[in-house]
mmCIF file of C-alpha atoms in Angstrom:
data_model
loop_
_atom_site.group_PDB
_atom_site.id
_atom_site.type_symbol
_atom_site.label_atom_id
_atom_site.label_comp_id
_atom_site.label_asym_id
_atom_site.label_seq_id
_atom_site.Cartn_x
_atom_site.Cartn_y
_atom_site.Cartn_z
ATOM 1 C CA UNK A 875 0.000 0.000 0.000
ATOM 2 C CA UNK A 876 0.780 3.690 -0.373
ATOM 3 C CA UNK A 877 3.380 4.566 2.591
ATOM 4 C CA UNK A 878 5.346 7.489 4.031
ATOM 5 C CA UNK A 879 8.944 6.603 4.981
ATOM 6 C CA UNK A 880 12.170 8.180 6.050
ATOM 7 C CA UNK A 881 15.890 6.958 4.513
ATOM 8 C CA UNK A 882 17.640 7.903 8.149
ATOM 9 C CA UNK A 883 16.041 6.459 10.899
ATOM 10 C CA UNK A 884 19.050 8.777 13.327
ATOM 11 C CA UNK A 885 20.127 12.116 12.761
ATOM 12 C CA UNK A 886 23.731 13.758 15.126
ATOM 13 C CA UNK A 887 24.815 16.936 14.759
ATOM 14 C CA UNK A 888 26.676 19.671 16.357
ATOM 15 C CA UNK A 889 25.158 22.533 18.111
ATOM 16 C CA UNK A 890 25.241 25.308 15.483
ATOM 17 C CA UNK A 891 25.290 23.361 12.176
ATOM 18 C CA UNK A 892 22.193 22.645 10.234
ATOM 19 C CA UNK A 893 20.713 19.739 10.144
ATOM 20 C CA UNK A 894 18.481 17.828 6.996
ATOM 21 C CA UNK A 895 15.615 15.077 7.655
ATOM 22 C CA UNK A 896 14.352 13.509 4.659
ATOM 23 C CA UNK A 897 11.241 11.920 3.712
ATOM 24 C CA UNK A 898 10.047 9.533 1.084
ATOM 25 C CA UNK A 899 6.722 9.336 -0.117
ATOM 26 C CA UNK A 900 5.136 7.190 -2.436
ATOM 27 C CA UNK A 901 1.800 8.291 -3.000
ATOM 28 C CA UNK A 902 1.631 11.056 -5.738
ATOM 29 C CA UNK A 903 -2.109 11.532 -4.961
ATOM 30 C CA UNK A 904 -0.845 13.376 -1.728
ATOM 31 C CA UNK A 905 -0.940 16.979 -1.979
ATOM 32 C CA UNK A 906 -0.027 18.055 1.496
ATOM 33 C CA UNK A 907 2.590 17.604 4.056
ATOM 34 C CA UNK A 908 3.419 18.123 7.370
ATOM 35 C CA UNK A 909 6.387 18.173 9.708
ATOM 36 C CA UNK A 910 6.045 17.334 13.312
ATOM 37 C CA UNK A 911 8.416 17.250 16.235
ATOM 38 C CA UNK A 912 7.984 14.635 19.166
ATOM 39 C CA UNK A 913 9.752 15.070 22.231
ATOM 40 C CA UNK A 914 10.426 12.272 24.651
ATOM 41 C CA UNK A 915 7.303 11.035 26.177
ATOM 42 C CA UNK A 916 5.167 14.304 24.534
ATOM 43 C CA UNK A 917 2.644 14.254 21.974
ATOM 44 C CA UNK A 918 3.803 15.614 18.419
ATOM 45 C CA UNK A 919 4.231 18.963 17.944
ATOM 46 C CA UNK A 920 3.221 20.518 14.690
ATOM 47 C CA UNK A 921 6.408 22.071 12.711
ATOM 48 C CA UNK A 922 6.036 23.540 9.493
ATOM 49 C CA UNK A 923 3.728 22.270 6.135
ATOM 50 C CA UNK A 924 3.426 22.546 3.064
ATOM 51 C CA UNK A 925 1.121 22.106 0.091
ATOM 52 C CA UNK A 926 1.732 20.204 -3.446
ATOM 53 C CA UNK A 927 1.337 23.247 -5.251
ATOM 54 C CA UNK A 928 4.532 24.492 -3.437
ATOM 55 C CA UNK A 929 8.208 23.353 -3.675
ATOM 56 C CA UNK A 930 9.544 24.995 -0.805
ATOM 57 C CA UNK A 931 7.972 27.535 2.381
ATOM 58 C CA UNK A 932 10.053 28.545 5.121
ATOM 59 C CA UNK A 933 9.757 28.790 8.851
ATOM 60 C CA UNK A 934 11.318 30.145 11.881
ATOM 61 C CA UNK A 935 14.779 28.299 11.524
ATOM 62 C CA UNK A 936 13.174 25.911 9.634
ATOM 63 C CA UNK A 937 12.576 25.152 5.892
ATOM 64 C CA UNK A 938 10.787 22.700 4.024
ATOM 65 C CA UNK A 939 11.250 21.393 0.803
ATOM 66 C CA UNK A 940 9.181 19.238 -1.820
ATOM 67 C CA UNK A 941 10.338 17.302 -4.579
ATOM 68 C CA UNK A 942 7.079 15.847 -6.086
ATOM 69 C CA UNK A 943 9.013 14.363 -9.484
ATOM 70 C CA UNK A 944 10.984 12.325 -6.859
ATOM 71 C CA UNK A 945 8.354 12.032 -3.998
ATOM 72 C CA UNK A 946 10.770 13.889 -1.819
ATOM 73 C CA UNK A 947 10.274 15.779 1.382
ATOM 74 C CA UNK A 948 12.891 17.627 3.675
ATOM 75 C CA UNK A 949 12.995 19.618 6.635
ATOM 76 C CA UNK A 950 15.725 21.483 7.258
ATOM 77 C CA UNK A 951 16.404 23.302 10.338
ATOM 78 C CA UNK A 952 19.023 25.972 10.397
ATOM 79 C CA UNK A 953 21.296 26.290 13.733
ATOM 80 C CA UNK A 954 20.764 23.463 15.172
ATOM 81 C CA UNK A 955 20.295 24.000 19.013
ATOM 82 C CA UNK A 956 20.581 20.813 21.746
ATOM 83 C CA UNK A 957 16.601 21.809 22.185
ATOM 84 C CA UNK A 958 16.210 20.487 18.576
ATOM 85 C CA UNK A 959 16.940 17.121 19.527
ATOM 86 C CA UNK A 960 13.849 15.327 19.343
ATOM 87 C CA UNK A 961 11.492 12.719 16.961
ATOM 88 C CA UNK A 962 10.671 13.987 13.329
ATOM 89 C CA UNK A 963 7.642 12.563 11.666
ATOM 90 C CA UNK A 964 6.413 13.574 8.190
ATOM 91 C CA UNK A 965 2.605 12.721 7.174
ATOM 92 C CA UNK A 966 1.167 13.222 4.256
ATOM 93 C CA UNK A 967 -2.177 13.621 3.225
ATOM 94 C CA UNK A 968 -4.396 11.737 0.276
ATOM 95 C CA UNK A 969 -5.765 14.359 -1.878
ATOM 96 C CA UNK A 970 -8.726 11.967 -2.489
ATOM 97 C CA UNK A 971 -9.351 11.285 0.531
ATOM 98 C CA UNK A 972 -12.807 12.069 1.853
ATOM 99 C CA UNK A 973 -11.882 12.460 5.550
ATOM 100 C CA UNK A 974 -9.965 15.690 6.116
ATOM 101 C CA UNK A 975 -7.375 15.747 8.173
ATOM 102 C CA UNK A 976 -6.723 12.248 8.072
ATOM 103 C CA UNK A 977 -2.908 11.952 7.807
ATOM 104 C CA UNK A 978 -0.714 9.139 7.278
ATOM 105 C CA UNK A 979 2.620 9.140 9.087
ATOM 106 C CA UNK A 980 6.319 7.965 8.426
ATOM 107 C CA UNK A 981 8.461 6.236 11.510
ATOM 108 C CA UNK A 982 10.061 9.446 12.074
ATOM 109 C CA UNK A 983 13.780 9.980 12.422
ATOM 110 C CA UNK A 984 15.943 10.502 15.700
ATOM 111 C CA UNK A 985 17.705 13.853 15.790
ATOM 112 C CA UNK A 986 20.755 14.236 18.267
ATOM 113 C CA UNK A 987 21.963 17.401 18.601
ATOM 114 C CA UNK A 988 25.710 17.517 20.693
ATOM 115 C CA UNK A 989 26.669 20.616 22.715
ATOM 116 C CA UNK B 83 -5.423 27.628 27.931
ATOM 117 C CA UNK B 84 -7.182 26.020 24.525
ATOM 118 C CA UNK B 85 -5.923 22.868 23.463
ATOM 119 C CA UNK B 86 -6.500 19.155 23.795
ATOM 120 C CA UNK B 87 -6.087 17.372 27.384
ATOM 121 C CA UNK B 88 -5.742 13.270 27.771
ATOM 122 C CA UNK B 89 -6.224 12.091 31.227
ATOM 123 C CA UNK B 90 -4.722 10.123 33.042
ATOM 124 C CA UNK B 91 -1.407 9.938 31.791
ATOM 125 C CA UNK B 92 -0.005 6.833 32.961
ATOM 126 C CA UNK B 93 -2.539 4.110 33.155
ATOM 127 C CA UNK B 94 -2.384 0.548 34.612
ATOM 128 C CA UNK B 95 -4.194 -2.341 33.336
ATOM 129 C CA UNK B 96 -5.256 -5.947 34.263
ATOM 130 C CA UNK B 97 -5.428 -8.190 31.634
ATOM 131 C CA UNK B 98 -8.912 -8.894 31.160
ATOM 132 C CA UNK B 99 -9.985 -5.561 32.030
ATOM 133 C CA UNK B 100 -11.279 -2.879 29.788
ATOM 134 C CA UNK B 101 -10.167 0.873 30.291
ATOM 135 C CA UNK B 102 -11.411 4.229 29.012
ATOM 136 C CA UNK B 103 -8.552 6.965 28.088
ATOM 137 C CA UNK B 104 -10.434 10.657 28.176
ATOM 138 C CA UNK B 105 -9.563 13.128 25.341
ATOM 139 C CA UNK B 106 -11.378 16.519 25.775
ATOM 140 C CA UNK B 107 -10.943 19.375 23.324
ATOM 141 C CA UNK B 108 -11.589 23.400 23.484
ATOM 142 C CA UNK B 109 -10.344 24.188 20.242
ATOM 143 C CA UNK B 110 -14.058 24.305 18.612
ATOM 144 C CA UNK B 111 -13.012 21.520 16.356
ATOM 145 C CA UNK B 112 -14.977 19.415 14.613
ATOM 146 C CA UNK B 113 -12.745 16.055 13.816
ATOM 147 C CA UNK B 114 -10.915 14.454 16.937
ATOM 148 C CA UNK B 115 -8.959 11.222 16.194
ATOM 149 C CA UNK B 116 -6.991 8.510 18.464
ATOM 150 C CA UNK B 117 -3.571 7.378 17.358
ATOM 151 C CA UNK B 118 -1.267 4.667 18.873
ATOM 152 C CA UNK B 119 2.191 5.252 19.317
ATOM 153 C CA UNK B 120 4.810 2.212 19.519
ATOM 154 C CA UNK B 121 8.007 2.596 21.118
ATOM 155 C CA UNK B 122 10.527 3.884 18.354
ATOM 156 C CA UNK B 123 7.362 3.928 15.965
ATOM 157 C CA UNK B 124 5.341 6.017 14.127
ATOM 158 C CA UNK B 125 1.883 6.632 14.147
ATOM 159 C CA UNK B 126 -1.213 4.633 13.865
ATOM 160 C CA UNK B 127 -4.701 5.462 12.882
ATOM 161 C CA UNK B 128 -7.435 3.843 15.663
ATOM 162 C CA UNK B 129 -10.634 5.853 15.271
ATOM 163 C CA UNK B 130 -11.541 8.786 14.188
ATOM 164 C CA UNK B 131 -14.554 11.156 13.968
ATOM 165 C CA UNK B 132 -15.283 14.130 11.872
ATOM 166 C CA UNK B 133 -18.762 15.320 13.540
ATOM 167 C CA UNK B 134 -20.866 14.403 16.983
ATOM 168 C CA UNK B 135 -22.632 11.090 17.191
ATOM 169 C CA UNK B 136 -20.581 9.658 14.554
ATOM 170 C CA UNK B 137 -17.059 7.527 13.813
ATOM 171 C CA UNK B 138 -14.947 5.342 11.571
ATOM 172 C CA UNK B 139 -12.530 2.799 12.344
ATOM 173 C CA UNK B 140 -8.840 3.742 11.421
ATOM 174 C CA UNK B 141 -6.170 1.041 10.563
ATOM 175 C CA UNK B 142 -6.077 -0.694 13.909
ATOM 176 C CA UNK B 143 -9.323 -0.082 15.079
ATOM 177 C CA UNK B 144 -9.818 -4.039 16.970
ATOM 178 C CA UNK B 145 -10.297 -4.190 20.294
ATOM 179 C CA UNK B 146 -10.457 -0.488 20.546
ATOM 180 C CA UNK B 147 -14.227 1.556 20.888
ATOM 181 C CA UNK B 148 -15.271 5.137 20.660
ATOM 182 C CA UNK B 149 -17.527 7.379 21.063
ATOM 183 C CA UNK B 150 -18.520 11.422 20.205
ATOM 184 C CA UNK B 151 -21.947 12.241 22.093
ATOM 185 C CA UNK B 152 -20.190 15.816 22.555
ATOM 186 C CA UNK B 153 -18.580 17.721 20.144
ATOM 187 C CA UNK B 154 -15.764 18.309 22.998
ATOM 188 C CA UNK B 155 -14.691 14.728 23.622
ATOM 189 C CA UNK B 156 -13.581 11.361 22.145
ATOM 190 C CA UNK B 157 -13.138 8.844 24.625
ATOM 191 C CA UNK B 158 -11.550 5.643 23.880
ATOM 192 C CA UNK B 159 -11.873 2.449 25.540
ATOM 193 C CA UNK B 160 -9.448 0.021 24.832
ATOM 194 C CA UNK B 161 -11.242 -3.887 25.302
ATOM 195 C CA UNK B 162 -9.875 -7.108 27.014
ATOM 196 C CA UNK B 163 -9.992 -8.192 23.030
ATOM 197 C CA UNK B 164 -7.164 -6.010 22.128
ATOM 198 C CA UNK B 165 -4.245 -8.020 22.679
ATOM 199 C CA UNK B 166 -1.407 -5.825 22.661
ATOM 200 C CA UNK B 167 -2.745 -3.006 24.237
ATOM 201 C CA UNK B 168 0.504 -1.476 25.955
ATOM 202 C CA UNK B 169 1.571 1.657 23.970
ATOM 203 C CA UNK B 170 1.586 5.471 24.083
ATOM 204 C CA UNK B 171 -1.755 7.180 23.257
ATOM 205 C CA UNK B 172 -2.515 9.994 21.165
ATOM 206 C CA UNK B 173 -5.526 12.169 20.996
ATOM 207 C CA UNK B 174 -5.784 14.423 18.094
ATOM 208 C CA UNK B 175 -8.160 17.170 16.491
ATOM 209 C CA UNK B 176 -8.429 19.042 13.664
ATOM 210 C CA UNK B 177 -10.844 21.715 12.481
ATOM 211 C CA UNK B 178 -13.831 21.692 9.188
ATOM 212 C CA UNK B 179 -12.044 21.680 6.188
ATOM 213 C CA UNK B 180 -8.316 22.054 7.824
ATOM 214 C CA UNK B 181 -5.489 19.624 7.766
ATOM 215 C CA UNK B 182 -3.484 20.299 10.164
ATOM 216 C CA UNK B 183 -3.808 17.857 13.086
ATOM 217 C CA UNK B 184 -2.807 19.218 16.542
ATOM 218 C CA UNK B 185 -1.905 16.696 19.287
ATOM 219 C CA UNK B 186 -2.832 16.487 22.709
ATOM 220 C CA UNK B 187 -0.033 14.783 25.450
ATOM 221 C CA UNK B 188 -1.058 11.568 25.170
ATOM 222 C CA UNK B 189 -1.569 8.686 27.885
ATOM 223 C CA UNK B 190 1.015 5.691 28.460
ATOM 224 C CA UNK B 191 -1.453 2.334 29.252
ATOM 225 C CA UNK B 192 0.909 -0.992 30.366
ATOM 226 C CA UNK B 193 -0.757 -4.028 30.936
ATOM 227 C CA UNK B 194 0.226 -5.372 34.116
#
């Protein structure tokens, strides 16, 4: 079935250099995205998203980026701090779908960021 | 404070037993869902419900029920016939016609 995945399940970086999560996708009926950020034992916390009829929007420190000829989505945050080190889930959303809101997730990817 | 509250937050359970996680909303939303989080995994789909007094099953919707008599909250009850039932719960809503999802805390239930 159509999925959402991520090629790096871990992430380390150094405080102060900027970090890139990617995300896979493989259903090109989805036309929107979204980032989230899970801390440890905390519900996700929504990040940044984006639409299909976009290829890139920008945040505060962050940045996201789709590649729909590739089914590619990255977030990329920009000066990394130790706060930043959390879980990063993509989901992505069916166009077709008749239940809005309804969002299917990735496994997310660990991001470590070293003082 | 608006936003989504899940009570209790740790939650012990007998096997056998059924148990009821609380997920109460003031964001005016319309569609609250539940999710089941796995340690080191994603996110699941359990129920979900776009308006009061009525619900769909998600992807791994057995041995879980629901149910949206108030437009506020979406109470789940996990059943002595789900049979993997410890994991980290999620309570979600979302408003008509938007896609973002907005998360509440979420309640850890181990079967003991």
């Amino acid at each position: 079935g159509e999925n959402v995945g991520l090629h790096l399940p871990t992430l380390s970086v150094q405080e102060g250099d900027n970090s890139i999560i990617n995300c896979a996708y493989s259903n090109s009926a989805s036309d929107y995205f979204i980032w989230y950020k899970q801390e440890s034992g905390k519900g996700p916390q929504f990040i940044i998203d984006i639409r299909s009829n976009m290829d890139k929007r920008q945040g505060q420190r962050v940045t996201v980026l789709l590649n729909k000829t590739v089914k590619h989505l990255s977030l990329q945050i920009a000066a990394t701090q130790p706060g930043d080190s959390a879980v990063y889930f993509c989901a992505e959303k069916d166009a077709g779908g008749t239940s809005y809101g309804k969002l299917t997730f990735g496994q997310g990817t660990i991001l470590t960021v070293h003082p | 404070d608006g936003g989504i509250t899940q009570s209790p937050k740790y939650l012990f359970r007998k096997e056998g037993q059924n148990v009821t996680l609380s997920c109460e909303q003031n964001l005016n939303h319309d569609a609250m869902y539940w999710y089941r989080q796995d340690p080191g995994q994603g996110l699941r789909l359990i129920y979900y419900s776009q308006i009061v007094n009525d619900f769909q099953k998600g992807d791994i919707a057995e041995g879980y029920s629901v149910s949206r008599e108030k437009k506020e909250s979406f109470p789940l009850t996990v059943t002595s016939a789900q049979k993997n039932p410890t994991a980290f719960y999620l309570c979600a809503s979302s408003s008509s016609g938007g896609n973002t999802i907005y998360f509440g805390e979420g309640s850890w239930l181990t079967v003991v």
